[in-house]
Amino acid sequence: MLDLQAHLHALEVALQTKEVRSSRARLLEILAPDFREFGRSGRSYGLVEILAGLTTEVTVAKTAIEDFAISLLSEEIVLATYRGIRFNDDGIELRTNRSSIWRLEKDGRWRMVFHQGTPAA
């Protein structure tokens, strides 16, 4: 289970990098075709909106992940939870409680099917 936790943590970190966020091909390796997100803003996004938004970002904020943990919901489904931190240029840290649901696909890859961000104190 520690190997799986490390693998999913690495995928979550990768999703925060400019290299992955700017690559439609890399995003499609990580996000499932039926991907859905409830953003920190309260807006809801599907895969099409996420691909359009991420691949056209001009800058990517510095981020960190704290308290990353996973819970096996089944052999093919995992819930990941963590605290995300975005470091703004003005020195303000924006903290968000985050959760992702990962599914083991038939091709052997873990893909994110759902993500949610909720503002945290």
Coordinates of C-alpha atoms in Angstrom, one line a residue:
M1 CA 0.0 0.0 0.0
L2 CA 2.9 2.4 0.6
D3 CA 4.0 1.9 -3.0
L4 CA 0.5 2.8 -4.2
Q5 CA 0.4 5.9 -1.8
A6 CA 3.8 7.0 -3.2
H7 CA 2.6 6.5 -6.8
L8 CA -0.6 8.5 -6.4
H9 CA 1.2 11.2 -4.4
A10 CA 3.6 11.5 -7.4
L11 CA 0.7 11.8 -9.8
E12 CA -0.9 14.5 -7.7
V13 CA 2.4 16.4 -7.6
A14 CA 2.8 16.0 -11.3
L15 CA -0.6 17.5 -11.9
Q16 CA 0.7 20.7 -10.3
T17 CA 3.6 21.1 -12.6
K18 CA 3.7 23.3 -15.7
E19 CA 5.2 20.3 -17.7
V20 CA 2.1 18.2 -17.1
R21 CA -0.5 21.0 -17.0
S22 CA 0.6 22.3 -20.4
S23 CA 0.5 18.8 -22.1
R24 CA -2.8 17.5 -23.3
A25 CA -1.2 14.1 -23.8
R26 CA 0.2 13.9 -20.2
L27 CA -3.1 15.1 -18.8
L28 CA -5.0 12.3 -20.7
E29 CA -2.6 9.8 -19.2
I30 CA -3.6 10.9 -15.7
L31 CA -7.2 12.0 -16.0
A32 CA -10.0 9.6 -16.8
P33 CA -12.3 10.3 -19.8
D34 CA -15.2 10.7 -17.3
F35 CA -13.2 13.0 -15.0
R36 CA -15.2 15.5 -13.0
E37 CA -14.0 18.3 -10.6
F38 CA -15.7 20.5 -8.0
G39 CA -13.2 23.3 -7.8
R40 CA -12.2 25.4 -4.8
S41 CA -14.3 28.2 -6.4
G42 CA -17.4 26.1 -6.2
R43 CA -17.5 25.6 -10.0
S44 CA -17.9 22.2 -11.6
Y45 CA -15.7 21.1 -14.4
G46 CA -15.5 18.1 -16.8
L47 CA -12.5 16.9 -18.7
V48 CA -13.1 19.2 -21.7
E49 CA -13.1 22.3 -19.5
I50 CA -10.1 21.1 -17.4
L51 CA -8.0 20.4 -20.6
A52 CA -8.9 23.8 -22.1
G53 CA -8.1 25.6 -18.8
L54 CA -4.9 23.9 -17.8
T55 CA -3.2 23.7 -21.3
T56 CA -3.6 27.5 -21.7
E57 CA -2.4 28.6 -18.3
V58 CA 0.3 31.2 -18.6
T59 CA 1.9 30.7 -15.1
V60 CA 1.6 27.9 -12.6
A61 CA 1.7 28.9 -8.9
K62 CA 4.2 27.3 -6.5
T63 CA 2.4 24.6 -4.5
A64 CA 2.9 22.0 -1.8
I65 CA 1.0 19.0 -0.6
E66 CA 0.7 18.2 3.2
D67 CA -0.8 15.3 5.0
F68 CA -1.3 13.1 1.9
A69 CA -3.2 9.9 2.7
I70 CA -5.1 7.2 0.8
S71 CA -8.0 4.9 1.6
L72 CA -8.7 1.8 -0.4
L73 CA -12.4 1.8 -1.3
S74 CA -12.0 -1.3 -3.4
E75 CA -9.2 -3.1 -5.3
E76 CA -9.6 -0.6 -8.2
I77 CA -10.8 2.6 -6.4
V78 CA -8.7 4.8 -4.0
L79 CA -9.6 8.0 -2.2
A80 CA -6.7 10.3 -1.8
T81 CA -6.9 13.3 0.7
Y82 CA -4.5 16.0 1.4
R83 CA -4.0 19.7 2.2
G84 CA -2.9 21.7 -0.8
I85 CA -1.0 25.0 -0.3
R86 CA -0.6 27.6 -3.0
F87 CA 2.1 30.2 -2.4
N88 CA 1.0 33.5 -4.0
D89 CA 3.6 36.1 -5.1
D90 CA 2.5 38.5 -2.4
G91 CA 3.5 36.0 0.3
I92 CA -0.1 34.8 1.1
E93 CA -0.6 31.1 1.4
L94 CA -3.9 29.7 0.1
R95 CA -4.8 26.4 1.8
T96 CA -7.3 24.0 0.4
N97 CA -8.6 20.6 1.6
R98 CA -8.4 18.3 -1.4
S99 CA -9.7 14.9 -2.3
S100 CA -9.3 12.8 -5.4
I101 CA -10.8 9.5 -6.4
W102 CA -8.4 7.3 -8.5
R103 CA -9.4 4.3 -10.5
L104 CA -7.2 1.5 -11.8
E105 CA -8.0 1.3 -15.5
K106 CA -7.9 -1.8 -17.8
D107 CA -4.5 -0.6 -19.2
G108 CA -3.0 -0.9 -15.7
R109 CA -2.8 2.9 -15.2
W110 CA -4.3 4.7 -12.2
R111 CA -6.4 7.7 -13.5
M112 CA -8.1 10.4 -11.5
V113 CA -11.9 10.3 -12.0
F114 CA -12.9 12.9 -9.5
H115 CA -11.3 15.8 -7.7
Q116 CA -12.6 18.3 -5.1
G117 CA -11.1 21.4 -3.5
T118 CA -12.6 23.0 -0.4
P119 CA -11.3 26.2 1.1
A120 CA -9.5 25.6 4.4
A121 CA -8.6 27.9 7.3

